[in-house]
PDB file of C-alpha atoms in Angstrom:
ATOM      1  CA  UNK I   1       0.197  -0.215  -0.284  1.00 36.00           C
ATOM      2  CA  UNK I   2       1.168   3.791  -0.936  1.00 36.00           C
ATOM      3  CA  UNK I   3       1.114   6.356   1.558  1.00 40.00           C
ATOM      4  CA  UNK I   4       0.584   9.901   0.456  1.00 43.00           C
ATOM      5  CA  UNK I   5       3.529  12.226   1.463  1.00 54.00           C
ATOM      6  CA  UNK I   6       1.051  14.586   2.727  1.00 67.00           C
ATOM      7  CA  UNK I   7      -3.126  14.857   3.448  1.00 76.00           C
ATOM      8  CA  UNK I   8      -5.394  17.220   1.819  1.00 82.00           C
ATOM      9  CA  UNK I   9      -6.570  20.082   3.714  1.00 82.00           C
ATOM     10  CA  UNK I  10     -10.005  17.814   4.219  1.00 86.00           C
ATOM     11  CA  UNK I  11      -8.455  14.830   5.410  1.00 88.00           C
ATOM     12  CA  UNK I  12      -6.174  17.193   8.086  1.00 87.00           C
ATOM     13  CA  UNK I  13      -9.243  17.896   9.663  1.00 87.00           C
ATOM     14  CA  UNK I  14     -10.810  14.318   9.774  1.00 91.00           C
ATOM     15  CA  UNK I  15      -7.503  13.198  11.127  1.00 92.00           C
ATOM     16  CA  UNK I  16      -7.491  15.692  13.232  1.00 90.00           C
ATOM     17  CA  UNK I  17     -10.780  14.757  14.835  1.00 91.00           C
ATOM     18  CA  UNK I  18      -9.870  11.038  14.618  1.00 92.00           C
ATOM     19  CA  UNK I  19      -7.135  11.871  16.536  1.00 89.00           C
ATOM     20  CA  UNK I  20      -9.139  14.115  19.534  1.00 89.00           C
ATOM     21  CA  UNK I  21     -11.705  11.329  19.581  1.00 89.00           C
ATOM     22  CA  UNK I  22      -8.873   8.814  20.253  1.00 86.00           C
ATOM     23  CA  UNK I  23      -6.814  10.427  22.764  1.00 86.00           C
ATOM     24  CA  UNK I  24      -8.719  13.437  23.811  1.00 86.00           C
ATOM     25  CA  UNK I  25     -11.764  11.427  24.323  1.00 85.00           C
ATOM     26  CA  UNK I  26     -13.623  14.360  22.273  1.00 86.00           C
ATOM     27  CA  UNK I  27     -17.013  13.215  20.094  1.00 86.00           C
ATOM     28  CA  UNK I  28     -16.391  13.673  16.487  1.00 84.00           C
ATOM     29  CA  UNK I  29     -18.866  15.289  14.376  1.00 84.00           C
ATOM     30  CA  UNK I  30     -19.473  12.959  11.044  1.00 82.00           C
ATOM     31  CA  UNK I  31     -21.575  15.344   9.986  1.00 83.00           C
ATOM     32  CA  UNK I  32     -18.898  18.010   8.658  1.00 84.00           C
ATOM     33  CA  UNK I  33     -17.180  15.145   6.581  1.00 88.00           C
ATOM     34  CA  UNK I  34     -18.408  13.721   3.151  1.00 88.00           C
ATOM     35  CA  UNK I  35     -19.521   9.846   3.260  1.00 79.00           C
ATOM     36  CA  UNK I  36     -16.197   8.614   1.070  1.00 88.00           C
ATOM     37  CA  UNK I  37     -13.354  10.613   3.522  1.00 88.00           C
ATOM     38  CA  UNK I  38     -12.935   7.455   5.391  1.00 87.00           C
ATOM     39  CA  UNK I  39     -12.228   5.205   2.439  1.00 89.00           C
ATOM     40  CA  UNK I  40     -10.316   8.171   0.970  1.00 90.00           C
ATOM     41  CA  UNK I  41      -7.940   7.599   4.243  1.00 92.00           C
ATOM     42  CA  UNK I  42      -8.050   3.804   4.057  1.00 92.00           C
ATOM     43  CA  UNK I  43      -6.272   4.343   0.578  1.00 91.00           C
ATOM     44  CA  UNK I  44      -3.609   6.647   1.896  1.00 90.00           C
ATOM     45  CA  UNK I  45      -2.810   4.063   4.868  1.00 93.00           C
ATOM     46  CA  UNK I  46      -3.868   6.603   7.268  1.00 93.00           C
ATOM     47  CA  UNK I  47      -6.876   4.336   9.203  1.00 93.00           C
ATOM     48  CA  UNK I  48      -7.155   0.849   9.115  1.00 92.00           C
ATOM     49  CA  UNK I  49      -9.294  -0.835   7.087  1.00 87.00           C
ATOM     50  CA  UNK I  50     -12.875  -1.451   7.916  1.00 80.00           C
ATOM     51  CA  UNK I  51     -11.872   0.753  11.192  1.00 81.00           C
ATOM     52  CA  UNK I  52     -12.021   4.235  12.267  1.00 81.00           C
ATOM     53  CA  UNK I  53      -8.627   3.425  14.164  1.00 90.00           C
ATOM     54  CA  UNK I  54      -5.308   5.604  13.265  1.00 93.00           C
ATOM     55  CA  UNK I  55      -2.457   3.468  11.956  1.00 94.00           C
ATOM     56  CA  UNK I  56       1.030   4.647  12.995  1.00 93.00           C
ATOM     57  CA  UNK I  57       1.357   6.910  10.095  1.00 93.00           C
ATOM     58  CA  UNK I  58      -2.221   8.348  10.400  1.00 93.00           C
ATOM     59  CA  UNK I  59      -1.293   9.051  14.109  1.00 92.00           C
ATOM     60  CA  UNK I  60       1.727  11.045  13.112  1.00 91.00           C
ATOM     61  CA  UNK I  61      -0.276  12.615  10.364  1.00 90.00           C
ATOM     62  CA  UNK I  62      -3.059  13.572  12.855  1.00 92.00           C
ATOM     63  CA  UNK I  63      -0.617  15.074  15.900  1.00 91.00           C
ATOM     64  CA  UNK I  64       1.441  16.980  13.577  1.00 89.00           C
ATOM     65  CA  UNK I  65      -1.765  18.490  12.173  1.00 89.00           C
ATOM     66  CA  UNK I  66      -3.078  19.054  15.790  1.00 92.00           C
ATOM     67  CA  UNK I  67       0.374  20.948  16.459  1.00 92.00           C
ATOM     68  CA  UNK I  68       0.114  23.184  13.730  1.00 89.00           C
ATOM     69  CA  UNK I  69      -3.167  23.901  14.170  1.00 89.00           C
ATOM     70  CA  UNK I  70      -2.765  24.908  18.249  1.00 90.00           C
ATOM     71  CA  UNK I  71       0.439  26.932  17.261  1.00 90.00           C
ATOM     72  CA  UNK I  72      -1.699  28.832  14.860  1.00 86.00           C
ATOM     73  CA  UNK I  73      -4.039  29.415  17.267  1.00 87.00           C
ATOM     74  CA  UNK I  74      -1.378  30.376  20.098  1.00 86.00           C
ATOM     75  CA  UNK I  75       0.171  33.112  17.954  1.00 83.00           C
ATOM     76  CA  UNK I  76      -3.385  34.528  16.404  1.00 81.00           C
ATOM     77  CA  UNK I  77      -4.107  34.932  20.362  1.00 79.00           C
ATOM     78  CA  UNK I  78      -0.984  35.943  21.593  1.00 74.00           C
ATOM     79  CA  UNK I  79       0.693  38.099  19.365  1.00 67.00           C
ATOM     80  CA  UNK I  80      -2.599  39.385  17.755  1.00 61.00           C
ATOM     81  CA  UNK I  81      -4.789  39.300  20.013  1.00 57.00           C
ATOM     82  CA  UNK I  82      -8.350  37.015  18.129  1.00 52.00           C
ATOM     83  CA  UNK I  83      -9.702  34.808  20.256  1.00 52.00           C
ATOM     84  CA  UNK I  84     -13.506  33.256  19.884  1.00 47.00           C
ATOM     85  CA  UNK I  85     -14.940  31.456  16.250  1.00 44.00           C
ATOM     86  CA  UNK I  86     -13.447  34.628  14.199  1.00 46.00           C
ATOM     87  CA  UNK I  87      -9.993  33.448  15.976  1.00 51.00           C
ATOM     88  CA  UNK I  88     -10.625  29.500  15.247  1.00 58.00           C
ATOM     89  CA  UNK I  89     -11.195  29.751  11.827  1.00 57.00           C
ATOM     90  CA  UNK I  90      -8.569  32.327  11.227  1.00 58.00           C
ATOM     91  CA  UNK I  91      -6.594  29.678  12.663  1.00 55.00           C
ATOM     92  CA  UNK I  92      -7.597  26.930  10.797  1.00 64.00           C
ATOM     93  CA  UNK I  93      -6.314  29.017   7.413  1.00 60.00           C
ATOM     94  CA  UNK I  94      -3.021  29.239   8.876  1.00 61.00           C
ATOM     95  CA  UNK I  95      -2.431  25.810  10.541  1.00 62.00           C
ATOM     96  CA  UNK I  96      -2.774  25.259   6.702  1.00 56.00           C
ATOM     97  CA  UNK I  97       0.124  27.186   6.241  1.00 58.00           C
ATOM     98  CA  UNK I  98       2.775  26.562   8.460  1.00 64.00           C
ATOM     99  CA  UNK I  99       4.842  24.029   6.725  1.00 63.00           C
ATOM    100  CA  UNK I 100       6.930  21.723   9.518  1.00 61.00           C
ATOM    101  CA  UNK I 101      10.431  24.118   9.889  1.00 68.00           C
ATOM    102  CA  UNK I 102       8.027  27.267   9.983  1.00 79.00           C
ATOM    103  CA  UNK I 103       5.881  25.273  12.838  1.00 84.00           C
ATOM    104  CA  UNK I 104       9.080  24.461  15.049  1.00 85.00           C
ATOM    105  CA  UNK I 105      10.190  28.693  14.020  1.00 82.00           C
ATOM    106  CA  UNK I 106       7.145  29.591  15.135  1.00 84.00           C
ATOM    107  CA  UNK I 107       6.753  26.929  18.392  1.00 87.00           C
ATOM    108  CA  UNK I 108      10.493  28.459  19.528  1.00 83.00           C
ATOM    109  CA  UNK I 109       9.374  31.930  19.242  1.00 81.00           C
ATOM    110  CA  UNK I 110       6.577  31.968  21.156  1.00 83.00           C
ATOM    111  CA  UNK I 111       8.186  29.947  24.088  1.00 82.00           C
ATOM    112  CA  UNK I 112       7.460  25.757  23.694  1.00 87.00           C
ATOM    113  CA  UNK I 113       3.573  26.732  24.791  1.00 87.00           C
ATOM    114  CA  UNK I 114       2.312  23.864  26.247  1.00 87.00           C
ATOM    115  CA  UNK I 115      -1.363  24.335  25.647  1.00 88.00           C
ATOM    116  CA  UNK I 116      -3.319  26.231  23.124  1.00 87.00           C
ATOM    117  CA  UNK I 117      -5.875  29.260  24.355  1.00 83.00           C
ATOM    118  CA  UNK I 118      -9.077  27.307  24.720  1.00 82.00           C
ATOM    119  CA  UNK I 119      -6.380  24.749  27.432  1.00 84.00           C
ATOM    120  CA  UNK I 120      -5.424  22.061  25.348  1.00 87.00           C
ATOM    121  CA  UNK I 121      -1.966  20.537  24.728  1.00 91.00           C
ATOM    122  CA  UNK I 122      -0.009  21.184  21.952  1.00 92.00           C
ATOM    123  CA  UNK I 123       1.841  18.456  21.390  1.00 93.00           C
ATOM    124  CA  UNK I 124       5.467  18.775  21.473  1.00 91.00           C
ATOM    125  CA  UNK I 125       7.716  18.980  18.644  1.00 89.00           C
ATOM    126  CA  UNK I 126      11.274  18.386  18.048  1.00 86.00           C
ATOM    127  CA  UNK I 127      12.320  22.297  19.189  1.00 85.00           C
ATOM    128  CA  UNK I 128      10.509  21.244  22.224  1.00 84.00           C
ATOM    129  CA  UNK I 129      12.410  18.150  23.285  1.00 76.00           C
ATOM    130  CA  UNK I 130      15.790  20.105  22.135  1.00 73.00           C
ATOM    131  CA  UNK I 131      15.140  23.175  23.752  1.00 66.00           C
ATOM    132  CA  UNK I 132      15.970  25.121  20.862  1.00 57.00           C
ATOM    133  CA  UNK I 133      16.177  29.228  21.044  1.00 53.00           C
ATOM    134  CA  UNK I 134      17.960  30.021  18.173  1.00 54.00           C
ATOM    135  CA  UNK I 135      15.632  32.828  17.936  1.00 53.00           C
ATOM    136  CA  UNK I 136      14.505  34.567  21.661  1.00 59.00           C
ATOM    137  CA  UNK I 137      11.311  33.845  22.353  1.00 64.00           C
ATOM    138  CA  UNK I 138       8.303  36.680  22.576  1.00 72.00           C
ATOM    139  CA  UNK I 139       6.597  34.435  25.169  1.00 78.00           C
ATOM    140  CA  UNK I 140       8.555  32.660  27.987  1.00 83.00           C
ATOM    141  CA  UNK I 141       7.888  30.774  30.687  1.00 87.00           C
ATOM    142  CA  UNK I 142       8.036  33.384  34.187  1.00 91.00           C
ATOM    143  CA  UNK I 143      11.407  31.416  35.095  1.00 87.00           C
ATOM    144  CA  UNK I 144      13.545  32.630  32.033  1.00 87.00           C
ATOM    145  CA  UNK I 145      12.735  36.244  32.472  1.00 90.00           C
ATOM    146  CA  UNK I 146      15.879  37.504  33.912  1.00 90.00           C
ATOM    147  CA  UNK I 147      15.965  39.246  37.183  1.00 93.00           C
ATOM    148  CA  UNK I 148      14.662  42.503  37.300  1.00 93.00           C
ATOM    149  CA  UNK I 149      13.435  42.372  33.703  1.00 93.00           C
ATOM    150  CA  UNK I 150       9.003  43.100  33.078  1.00 92.00           C
ATOM    151  CA  UNK I 151       6.569  41.538  30.769  1.00 91.00           C
ATOM    152  CA  UNK I 152       2.767  40.680  30.397  1.00 92.00           C
ATOM    153  CA  UNK I 153       1.112  37.760  31.520  1.00 91.00           C
ATOM    154  CA  UNK I 154       0.214  36.227  28.081  1.00 85.00           C
ATOM    155  CA  UNK I 155      -1.499  33.099  29.322  1.00 84.00           C
ATOM    156  CA  UNK I 156      -1.838  30.826  32.667  1.00 86.00           C
ATOM    157  CA  UNK I 157      -0.839  27.275  31.609  1.00 82.00           C
ATOM    158  CA  UNK I 158      -2.402  25.676  34.333  1.00 78.00           C
ATOM    159  CA  UNK I 159      -3.068  22.080  33.922  1.00 70.00           C
ATOM    160  CA  UNK I 160      -5.115  21.420  37.755  1.00 81.00           C
ATOM    161  CA  UNK I 161      -7.467  23.333  38.983  1.00 84.00           C
ATOM    162  CA  UNK I 162      -5.857  24.097  42.545  1.00 89.00           C
ATOM    163  CA  UNK I 163      -2.650  25.667  40.566  1.00 88.00           C
ATOM    164  CA  UNK I 164      -5.304  27.695  38.952  1.00 86.00           C
ATOM    165  CA  UNK I 165      -6.894  29.007  42.013  1.00 89.00           C
ATOM    166  CA  UNK I 166      -3.506  29.455  43.724  1.00 91.00           C
ATOM    167  CA  UNK I 167      -3.071  32.209  40.575  1.00 91.00           C
ATOM    168  CA  UNK I 168      -7.079  33.745  41.223  1.00 88.00           C
ATOM    169  CA  UNK I 169      -6.352  33.939  44.983  1.00 91.00           C
ATOM    170  CA  UNK I 170      -2.906  36.185  44.291  1.00 93.00           C
ATOM    171  CA  UNK I 171      -4.814  38.004  41.311  1.00 91.00           C
ATOM    172  CA  UNK I 172      -2.303  37.119  38.600  1.00 92.00           C
ATOM    173  CA  UNK I 173      -4.440  37.025  35.607  1.00 90.00           C
ATOM    174  CA  UNK I 174      -3.314  36.994  32.011  1.00 87.00           C
ATOM    175  CA  UNK I 175      -2.913  40.424  30.901  1.00 89.00           C
ATOM    176  CA  UNK I 176      -1.394  42.007  34.285  1.00 93.00           C
ATOM    177  CA  UNK I 177       2.375  43.322  34.385  1.00 94.00           C
ATOM    178  CA  UNK I 178       4.955  41.990  36.272  1.00 94.00           C
ATOM    179  CA  UNK I 179       8.357  42.086  37.049  1.00 96.00           C
ATOM    180  CA  UNK I 180      11.021  39.018  38.308  1.00 96.00           C
ATOM    181  CA  UNK I 181      12.509  39.747  41.446  1.00 96.00           C
ATOM    182  CA  UNK I 182      14.623  37.255  41.787  1.00 95.00           C
ATOM    183  CA  UNK I 183      14.913  33.031  40.842  1.00 92.00           C
ATOM    184  CA  UNK I 184      16.433  31.355  44.072  1.00 89.00           C
ATOM    185  CA  UNK I 185      15.835  29.856  46.084  1.00 91.00           C
ATOM    186  CA  UNK I 186      12.287  30.864  44.925  1.00 93.00           C
ATOM    187  CA  UNK I 187      11.000  32.228  42.430  1.00 95.00           C
ATOM    188  CA  UNK I 188       9.614  36.229  43.503  1.00 96.00           C
ATOM    189  CA  UNK I 189       8.016  38.038  41.283  1.00 96.00           C
ATOM    190  CA  UNK I 190       6.265  41.751  41.920  1.00 95.00           C
ATOM    191  CA  UNK I 191       2.591  41.967  40.223  1.00 94.00           C
ATOM    192  CA  UNK I 192       1.124  45.408  40.855  1.00 89.00           C
ATOM    193  CA  UNK I 193       1.416  46.170  44.316  1.00 90.00           C
ATOM    194  CA  UNK I 194       2.400  43.319  46.176  1.00 94.00           C
ATOM    195  CA  UNK I 195       5.430  40.428  45.899  1.00 95.00           C
ATOM    196  CA  UNK I 196       4.906  36.962  45.795  1.00 96.00           C
ATOM    197  CA  UNK I 197       7.071  34.015  46.095  1.00 95.00           C
ATOM    198  CA  UNK I 198       6.590  30.684  43.935  1.00 94.00           C
ATOM    199  CA  UNK I 199       8.488  27.439  43.307  1.00 93.00           C
ATOM    200  CA  UNK I 200       9.680  26.462  39.620  1.00 90.00           C
ATOM    201  CA  UNK I 201       6.771  24.317  39.058  1.00 90.00           C
ATOM    202  CA  UNK I 202       4.608  26.996  39.952  1.00 92.00           C
ATOM    203  CA  UNK I 203       6.519  30.008  37.749  1.00 92.00           C
ATOM    204  CA  UNK I 204       6.877  27.679  35.070  1.00 89.00           C
ATOM    205  CA  UNK I 205       2.853  27.712  34.480  1.00 89.00           C
ATOM    206  CA  UNK I 206       2.906  32.017  33.744  1.00 92.00           C
ATOM    207  CA  UNK I 207       4.049  32.616  30.796  1.00 88.00           C
ATOM    208  CA  UNK I 208       4.804  36.315  30.166  1.00 90.00           C
ATOM    209  CA  UNK I 209       5.077  38.628  27.131  1.00 86.00           C
ATOM    210  CA  UNK I 210       8.171  39.886  27.222  1.00 83.00           C
ATOM    211  CA  UNK I 211       8.910  43.743  27.170  1.00 74.00           C
TER     212      UNK I 211
END
């Protein structure tokens, strides 16, 4: 069986939906796709014949498409302020323009974000594993700032509800200005007129737009 080198836009959307259904437990809306869509994926070698199960090659295609889409969402939200249904539509268009190398550069520029604006995880790419930094990230975890450096909270990558509640109790929200005071032995930062000391794990969840 021959494998296509890259999925079409429609195939990518279906692969993403199948990946989200399997890996994230999200419901798949089949009305969005023509009846022949799964058969096309079977012929490409991305779905097992007679089932909706992704092959290894299909899972890889889907994972990369999900990564591009969520990076596009993150870039539009953080750098251009686009959100909501309009931002989602723009992200869909931008996703298909992000080639693999460009996606890695966007990821590096954004500081290797871990979640999209909706809180869904962004699959890691090679640049995340290697933590490449050819370009100084426009966004970075709080702990990556230098002592005395200021920035604006871009988003809170809190995976646990208790961590989000800690930020809310401190009054730290996206859009707030803060300044890193020191990194050791705990991370100390100033937000408004208050100073806070947090451990490195919590500090790593505060993503800051430099400048």
